[in-house]
Amino acid sequence: MVALSLKICVRQCNVVKTMQFEPCTPVYDACRIIRERVPEAQSGQASDYGLFLSDDDPRKGIWLESGRTLDYYMLRNGDVLEYKKKQRPQKIKMLDGAIKTIMVDDSKTVGELLVTICSRIGITNYEEYSLIQEVPEDKKEESMGTLKKDRTLLLRDERKMEKLKAKLHTDDELNWLDHSRTFREQGVEESETLLLRRKFFYSDQNVDSRDPVQLNLLYVQARDDILNGSHPVSFDKACEFAGIQAQIQFGPHVEHKHKPGFLDLKEFLPKEYIKQRGSEKKIFQDHKNCGEMSEIEGKVKYVKLARSLPTYGVSFFLVKEKMKGKNKLVPRLLGITKESVMRVDEKTKDVVQEWPLTTVKRWAASPKSFTLDFGEYQESYYSVQTTEGEQISQLIAGYIDIILKKKQSKDRFGLEGDEESTMLEESVSPKKSTILQQQYNRVGRVEHGSVALPGIIRSGSIGGPDNYSVGTMPFAQQQITTGQMHRGHMPPLSLAQQALMGTINSSMKAVQQTQADLGQVDNLPPLGHDLASRVWVQNKVDESKHEIHSQVDAITAGTASVVNLTAGEPTETDYTAVGCAITTISSNLTEMSKGVKLLAALMEDEAGGGHKLMGAARMLAGAVSDLLRSVEPVAGEPRQTVLTAAGSIGQASGDLLRHMGEGETDEKFQ
């Protein structure tokens, strides 16, 4: 086979080398060869780098997949490949305004990156979240200017539809990113800030005070949707929501403080009720009814009340449908939930007609329409005019994917049968993430035979008799052998498993470095005892605790992901997602260690509190190391080893939080 001559550009130092490869060389091996032969390419972790085939249009450049061969990409002699870092920083904004900068893999799709992003934040059910690319105000104004110029070209009802969309706050106006494409393919720049928001309302009913991260996101999303009119509510109900919101923001009602004139009503009521007489007085009455309710309890009550609204969990799209008996198109809201597709009145948001999602047989999206086929459940198709057909299609497909995954999970755990199976429960988080694993009680058949036969060993297995050589009986002895299968007897690793091994090896090095770094606390400059010094110390302590808590949440969420993703057969395991979760764990552990060293130095005076904190952090690093070893594809460790390691991480995380005064108050739950 003729060798392929390629120009390799090492991006970090702009060195270009001409190298020859066999066309059938896997990309993974090509990267290894480049690192071996080009000294400039040996910096950093190998798993962080890859080969990129650029294009004049940045959106069309592609990362070469490690499992593919070079000839798959139809490369020609003289083509230029960039060997560069795949990691890029991306700002992620939460609905509460908090912004996190997260390192993401530029070669992965949005769907794959959500595993990393959600794990970093502390969200386990990443499949129910998505990212929105917000349109800058200047671009909005630019598009509005174009609309005004072309006003004569637009039909009056089309302008009316645009106004109606803005008024109803439908999902049409949300620019959701496509999960099947990368950030770069969708034109997302590193400087942009993406909004993380729940897109699918499937398991949100399970979110309560034990999961404060998701509870807060649910609360903010429900609050904003009530205030902007996405969820229509009566005046009394709006005041009830506002009263709970006041409890969350200001604490228990104080008679002389919380009285008319105190609130900015635009932040507490939908705009149609702001000027209604007596509204603030009624809000404070509902606020008073909350009693001594805590902030977390208030959010639980607010979300529970929001779930009772008929529009909760519904994604709305403004479409046009044909009026019955007439050749005329009229506006209609099309609603999608985890259970059904519905036609909704665009003025009152009352449900006009509803079809269970299980009756949807097929659907089709085109640039200007969307069609549903209900098979035998309805004689004719339901077709609407819309430019958001692809978005509606992705939403329905997303719900069906989640339903199928949950069903497969149930089948795997035997929740709908197998009465003789047992369930083991393992907690892997100081707050959440309870993992279940099924233990099957396999029953073999009884075999009859004589134990006196000289050349036969009869086992209780289905395999039957096995021949063996007759020899001299050795001296009486007892020996117990423990360990793992010899690598020479194991099946060869797949390319995905090889890539995961690279990720685990680099993560193990990071964990070992972290363990070494945790040997001593930070050296602080001499601190005075004046007020300014005490304030500085207290601020640093509070900041460090907040960051460490966030990083511990991300570590435990990543651990939950690893346990879930490795629960099935090796052939069905998504090794890419496992690698993402492992990277999340190791990167957060590295960052956490820096905060722990600083906090321990600040706590040195607190009866050895700093020493205990450092010890707990080292225990957590050791538990992470055990988890990484247990999930190595070459290890062949039993499932229980993975669960034990995950349990150790949960225990070590809880100990760490307790030593810095952030532990759970509910010891029974812990």
Tab-separated table of C-alpha atoms in Angstrom, residues 258-541:
chain	number	residue	atom	x	y	z
A	258	HIS	CA	-42.509	44.219	54.921
A	259	LYS	CA	-45.328	46.600	54.068
A	260	PRO	CA	-46.637	48.308	50.875
A	261	GLY	CA	-43.858	50.189	49.070
A	262	PHE	CA	-41.161	47.670	49.988
A	263	LEU	CA	-41.380	45.477	46.864
A	264	ASP	CA	-40.513	46.176	43.234
A	265	LEU	CA	-43.684	44.562	41.907
A	266	LYS	CA	-42.190	44.023	38.414
A	267	GLU	CA	-39.995	41.333	39.996
A	268	PHE	CA	-42.878	39.603	41.774
A	269	LEU	CA	-46.007	39.796	39.584
A	270	PRO	CA	-46.886	39.281	35.913
A	271	LYS	CA	-47.235	42.676	34.250
A	272	GLU	CA	-51.046	42.488	33.995
A	273	TYR	CA	-51.344	42.493	37.819
A	274	ILE	CA	-48.697	45.095	38.724
A	275	LYS	CA	-51.131	48.014	38.895
A	276	GLN	CA	-53.968	46.074	40.495
A	277	ARG	CA	-55.096	47.686	43.757
A	278	GLY	CA	-54.101	45.898	46.950
A	279	SER	CA	-51.680	43.539	45.209
A	280	GLU	CA	-48.689	44.215	47.492
A	281	LYS	CA	-50.800	43.924	50.639
A	282	LYS	CA	-52.090	40.532	49.459
A	283	ILE	CA	-48.525	39.390	48.635
A	284	PHE	CA	-47.390	40.173	52.178
A	285	GLN	CA	-50.396	38.314	53.587
A	286	ASP	CA	-49.283	35.213	51.659
A	287	HIS	CA	-45.711	35.943	52.749
A	288	LYS	CA	-46.875	35.987	56.381
A	289	ASN	CA	-48.628	32.639	55.892
A	290	CYS	CA	-45.237	31.039	55.114
A	291	GLY	CA	-44.249	31.364	58.784
A	292	GLU	CA	-40.680	30.301	59.578
A	293	MET	CA	-40.193	28.395	56.314
A	294	SER	CA	-36.517	28.162	55.235
A	295	GLU	CA	-35.232	29.178	51.789
A	296	ILE	CA	-34.954	25.531	50.630
A	297	GLU	CA	-38.446	24.719	51.934
A	298	GLY	CA	-39.766	27.804	50.158
A	299	LYS	CA	-38.280	26.674	46.844
A	300	VAL	CA	-39.744	23.198	47.313
A	301	LYS	CA	-43.200	24.702	47.946
A	302	TYR	CA	-42.891	27.129	44.990
A	303	VAL	CA	-41.895	24.374	42.549
A	304	LYS	CA	-44.581	22.020	43.887
A	305	LEU	CA	-47.210	24.723	43.337
A	306	ALA	CA	-45.828	25.463	39.843
A	307	ARG	CA	-46.141	21.777	38.922
A	308	SER	CA	-49.893	22.018	39.529
A	309	LEU	CA	-50.266	24.554	36.705
A	310	PRO	CA	-51.739	23.078	33.504
A	311	THR	CA	-48.990	24.668	31.379
A	312	TYR	CA	-46.089	23.399	33.521
A	313	GLY	CA	-43.652	21.174	31.604
A	314	VAL	CA	-45.210	22.079	28.242
A	315	SER	CA	-43.076	23.382	25.366
A	316	PHE	CA	-45.205	25.638	23.160
A	317	PHE	CA	-44.808	26.447	19.452
A	318	LEU	CA	-46.978	28.945	17.607
A	319	VAL	CA	-48.159	27.321	14.382
A	320	LYS	CA	-50.908	27.726	11.799
A	321	GLU	CA	-53.488	25.026	11.196
A	322	LYS	CA	-56.283	24.703	8.668
A	323	MET	CA	-59.683	25.778	9.937
A	324	LYS	CA	-62.179	22.930	9.773
A	325	GLY	CA	-64.430	23.215	6.716
A	326	LYS	CA	-62.621	26.272	5.373
A	327	ASN	CA	-59.549	26.886	3.259
A	328	LYS	CA	-58.049	29.223	5.841
A	329	LEU	CA	-55.075	29.015	8.201
A	330	VAL	CA	-55.483	30.208	11.791
A	331	PRO	CA	-52.979	30.523	14.696
A	332	ARG	CA	-52.781	27.659	17.169
A	333	LEU	CA	-50.367	26.636	19.925
A	334	LEU	CA	-48.816	23.188	19.561
A	335	GLY	CA	-47.763	21.821	22.964
A	336	ILE	CA	-45.272	18.985	23.608
A	337	THR	CA	-44.894	17.210	26.984
A	338	LYS	CA	-43.316	13.967	28.180
A	339	GLU	CA	-46.734	12.313	27.835
A	340	SER	CA	-48.553	13.945	24.948
A	341	VAL	CA	-48.871	16.257	21.968
A	342	MET	CA	-51.669	18.814	22.294
A	343	ARG	CA	-53.497	21.542	20.445
A	344	VAL	CA	-53.832	24.563	22.722
A	345	ASP	CA	-55.880	27.742	22.456
A	346	GLU	CA	-53.444	30.563	21.686
A	347	LYS	CA	-55.361	33.094	23.782
A	348	THR	CA	-56.284	31.187	26.954
A	349	LYS	CA	-53.800	28.284	26.719
A	350	ASP	CA	-56.668	25.860	27.336
A	351	VAL	CA	-56.135	22.387	25.836
A	352	VAL	CA	-58.335	21.866	22.758
A	353	GLN	CA	-57.209	18.336	21.830
A	354	GLU	CA	-54.626	15.922	23.180
A	355	TRP	CA	-52.869	12.841	21.776
A	356	PRO	CA	-50.777	10.534	24.014
A	357	LEU	CA	-47.154	10.359	22.870
A	358	THR	CA	-47.536	6.580	22.595
A	359	THR	CA	-49.993	7.060	19.708
A	360	VAL	CA	-47.485	8.998	17.570
A	361	LYS	CA	-46.294	6.597	14.876
A	362	ARG	CA	-44.317	8.944	12.631
A	363	TRP	CA	-43.584	12.619	12.176
A	364	ALA	CA	-42.029	14.688	9.416
A	365	ALA	CA	-40.459	18.140	9.446
A	366	SER	CA	-39.860	20.408	6.477
A	367	PRO	CA	-38.653	24.032	6.315
A	368	LYS	CA	-42.250	25.310	6.369
A	369	SER	CA	-44.379	22.559	7.917
A	370	PHE	CA	-44.630	19.788	10.488
A	371	THR	CA	-46.787	16.658	10.165
A	372	LEU	CA	-47.837	14.002	12.695
A	373	ASP	CA	-49.075	10.503	11.809
A	374	PHE	CA	-51.106	8.751	14.536
A	375	GLY	CA	-51.576	5.513	12.564
A	376	GLU	CA	-54.793	3.711	13.470
A	377	TYR	CA	-55.545	6.190	16.266
A	378	GLN	CA	-56.655	8.894	13.811
A	379	GLU	CA	-57.889	8.701	10.226
A	380	SER	CA	-55.909	11.639	8.828
A	381	TYR	CA	-52.550	13.256	9.432
A	382	TYR	CA	-52.293	16.392	11.571
A	383	SER	CA	-50.259	18.956	9.665
A	384	VAL	CA	-49.374	22.538	10.595
A	385	GLN	CA	-47.510	25.402	8.978
A	386	THR	CA	-44.368	26.389	10.898
A	387	THR	CA	-40.718	27.263	10.365
A	388	GLU	CA	-39.796	25.431	13.591
A	389	GLY	CA	-40.532	21.916	12.334
A	390	GLU	CA	-37.000	20.676	13.016
A	391	GLN	CA	-37.087	22.017	16.590
A	392	ILE	CA	-40.458	20.313	17.252
A	393	SER	CA	-39.079	17.108	15.766
A	394	GLN	CA	-35.987	17.210	18.030
A	395	LEU	CA	-38.167	17.768	21.099
A	396	ILE	CA	-40.419	14.761	20.389
A	397	ALA	CA	-37.406	12.596	19.526
A	398	GLY	CA	-35.680	13.751	22.733
A	399	TYR	CA	-38.609	12.712	24.926
A	400	ILE	CA	-38.850	9.338	23.191
A	401	ASP	CA	-35.096	8.774	23.650
A	402	ILE	CA	-35.359	9.542	27.375
A	403	ILE	CA	-38.389	7.246	27.756
A	404	LEU	CA	-36.553	4.391	25.985
A	405	LYS	CA	-33.406	4.900	28.098
A	406	LYS	CA	-35.443	4.844	31.310
A	407	LYS	CA	-37.243	1.713	30.144
A	408	GLN	CA	-33.932	0.000	29.319
A	409	SER	CA	-32.659	1.017	32.746
A	410	LYS	CA	-35.734	-0.502	34.369
A	411	ASP	CA	-35.298	-3.693	32.366
A	412	ARG	CA	-31.620	-3.825	33.360
A	413	PHE	CA	-32.432	-3.392	37.041
A	414	GLY	CA	-35.265	-5.920	36.922
A	415	LEU	CA	-37.869	-3.521	38.258
A	416	GLU	CA	-40.618	-5.220	36.311
A	417	GLY	CA	-39.848	-8.870	36.970
A	418	ASP	CA	-37.326	-11.419	38.254
A	419	GLU	CA	-38.658	-11.809	41.785
A	420	GLU	CA	-35.587	-13.791	42.880
A	421	SER	CA	-33.143	-10.958	42.160
A	422	THR	CA	-31.796	-8.742	44.935
A	423	MET	CA	-30.981	-5.047	44.862
A	424	LEU	CA	-27.881	-3.416	46.308
A	425	GLU	CA	-28.076	0.273	47.134
A	426	GLU	CA	-24.962	2.444	47.095
A	427	SER	CA	-24.901	6.162	47.946
A	428	VAL	CA	-22.223	8.070	46.021
A	429	SER	CA	-22.924	11.630	47.057
A	430	PRO	CA	-23.069	13.621	50.270
A	431	LYS	CA	-26.434	14.866	49.055
A	432	LYS	CA	-27.804	12.696	46.273
A	433	SER	CA	-27.122	10.103	43.582
A	434	THR	CA	-28.281	6.750	44.947
A	435	ILE	CA	-27.158	3.951	42.645
A	436	LEU	CA	-28.971	0.631	42.367
A	437	GLN	CA	-27.439	-2.564	41.041
A	438	GLN	CA	-29.160	-5.858	40.500
A	439	GLN	CA	-27.612	-9.111	41.705
A	440	TYR	CA	-28.978	-12.103	39.795
A	441	ASN	CA	-29.394	-15.409	41.628
A	442	ARG	CA	-28.542	-17.805	38.803
A	443	VAL	CA	-29.818	-21.333	39.342
A	444	GLY	CA	-27.819	-24.213	37.816
A	445	ARG	CA	-29.016	-27.738	37.191
A	446	VAL	CA	-28.234	-30.692	39.432
A	447	GLU	CA	-25.691	-33.211	38.091
A	448	HIS	CA	-25.398	-36.830	39.240
A	449	GLY	CA	-22.113	-38.734	39.129
A	450	SER	CA	-19.596	-40.710	41.097
A	451	VAL	CA	-16.962	-38.726	42.928
A	452	ALA	CA	-14.641	-41.744	42.703
A	453	LEU	CA	-14.024	-41.540	38.954
A	454	PRO	CA	-10.218	-41.175	38.546
A	455	GLY	CA	-9.814	-38.878	35.547
A	456	ILE	CA	-12.865	-36.636	35.791
A	457	ILE	CA	-13.681	-33.510	37.805
A	458	ARG	CA	-17.372	-32.821	37.881
A	459	SER	CA	-18.366	-29.212	38.463
A	460	GLY	CA	-21.733	-27.725	39.244
A	461	SER	CA	-21.596	-25.685	36.061
A	462	ILE	CA	-23.476	-26.329	32.874
A	463	GLY	CA	-20.221	-27.130	31.088
A	464	GLY	CA	-20.195	-30.714	32.418
A	465	PRO	CA	-17.103	-32.921	32.950
A	466	ASP	CA	-13.589	-31.653	32.203
A	467	ASN	CA	-10.610	-33.952	31.553
A	468	TYR	CA	-7.359	-33.417	33.434
A	469	SER	CA	-3.980	-35.133	33.788
A	470	VAL	CA	-3.398	-37.626	36.599
A	471	GLY	CA	-0.290	-36.854	38.656
A	472	THR	CA	1.180	-37.013	42.137
A	473	MET	CA	-0.746	-35.352	44.939
A	474	PRO	CA	1.358	-32.473	46.345
A	475	PHE	CA	1.848	-31.889	50.064
A	476	ALA	CA	-1.238	-30.730	51.904
A	477	GLN	CA	-1.527	-26.975	51.653
A	478	GLN	CA	-4.079	-24.203	51.411
A	479	GLN	CA	-3.647	-21.358	48.962
A	480	ILE	CA	-5.927	-18.473	48.084
A	481	THR	CA	-5.186	-16.609	44.863
A	482	THR	CA	-6.594	-13.183	44.249
A	483	GLY	CA	-6.024	-10.778	41.364
A	484	GLN	CA	-7.257	-10.113	37.894
A	485	MET	CA	-7.257	-11.883	34.557
A	486	HIS	CA	-3.908	-11.928	32.756
A	487	ARG	CA	-3.919	-9.402	29.911
A	488	GLY	CA	-2.693	-12.022	27.496
A	489	HIS	CA	-5.936	-13.956	28.020
A	490	MET	CA	-8.218	-10.944	27.556
A	491	PRO	CA	-9.845	-9.959	24.256
A	492	PRO	CA	-8.097	-7.054	22.495
A	493	LEU	CA	-9.269	-3.584	23.485
A	494	SER	CA	-11.457	-1.656	21.075
A	495	LEU	CA	-10.315	1.770	19.908
A	496	ALA	CA	-12.863	3.418	22.231
A	497	GLN	CA	-11.479	1.397	25.158
A	498	GLN	CA	-7.931	2.390	24.201
A	499	ALA	CA	-8.963	6.056	24.215
A	500	LEU	CA	-10.571	5.572	27.649
A	501	MET	CA	-7.343	3.982	28.923
A	502	GLY	CA	-5.480	7.099	27.788
A	503	THR	CA	-7.947	9.294	29.672
A	504	ILE	CA	-7.698	7.137	32.817
A	505	ASN	CA	-3.886	7.143	32.711
A	506	SER	CA	-3.713	10.933	32.405
A	507	SER	CA	-6.340	11.301	35.146
A	508	MET	CA	-4.389	8.921	37.403
A	509	LYS	CA	-1.307	11.116	36.988
A	510	ALA	CA	-3.383	14.174	37.914
A	511	VAL	CA	-4.772	12.388	40.999
A	512	GLN	CA	-1.289	11.287	42.082
A	513	GLN	CA	-0.042	14.854	41.701
A	514	THR	CA	-2.999	16.039	43.773
A	515	GLN	CA	-2.168	13.527	46.520
A	516	ALA	CA	1.410	14.819	46.560
A	517	ASP	CA	0.245	18.450	46.651
A	518	LEU	CA	-1.983	17.703	49.636
A	519	GLY	CA	1.068	16.910	51.727
A	520	GLN	CA	1.225	20.403	53.189
A	521	VAL	CA	-0.953	23.479	53.498
A	522	ASP	CA	-0.382	26.764	51.672
A	523	ASN	CA	2.128	29.220	53.068
A	524	LEU	CA	0.270	32.400	53.931
A	525	PRO	CA	1.865	35.833	54.337
A	526	PRO	CA	1.929	37.182	57.921
A	527	LEU	CA	-1.612	38.217	58.846
A	528	GLY	CA	-2.446	40.870	61.399
A	529	HIS	CA	-5.231	40.813	63.958
A	530	ASP	CA	-6.826	44.094	62.916
A	531	LEU	CA	-10.369	44.285	61.591
A	532	ALA	CA	-9.306	44.474	57.919
A	533	SER	CA	-7.201	41.296	58.247
A	534	ARG	CA	-10.015	39.408	59.978
A	535	VAL	CA	-12.471	40.478	57.264
A	536	TRP	CA	-10.036	39.337	54.542
A	537	VAL	CA	-9.607	35.944	56.218
A	538	GLN	CA	-13.365	35.469	56.623
A	539	ASN	CA	-13.998	36.384	52.971
A	540	LYS	CA	-11.325	33.938	51.805
A	541	VAL	CA	-12.780	31.190	54.015
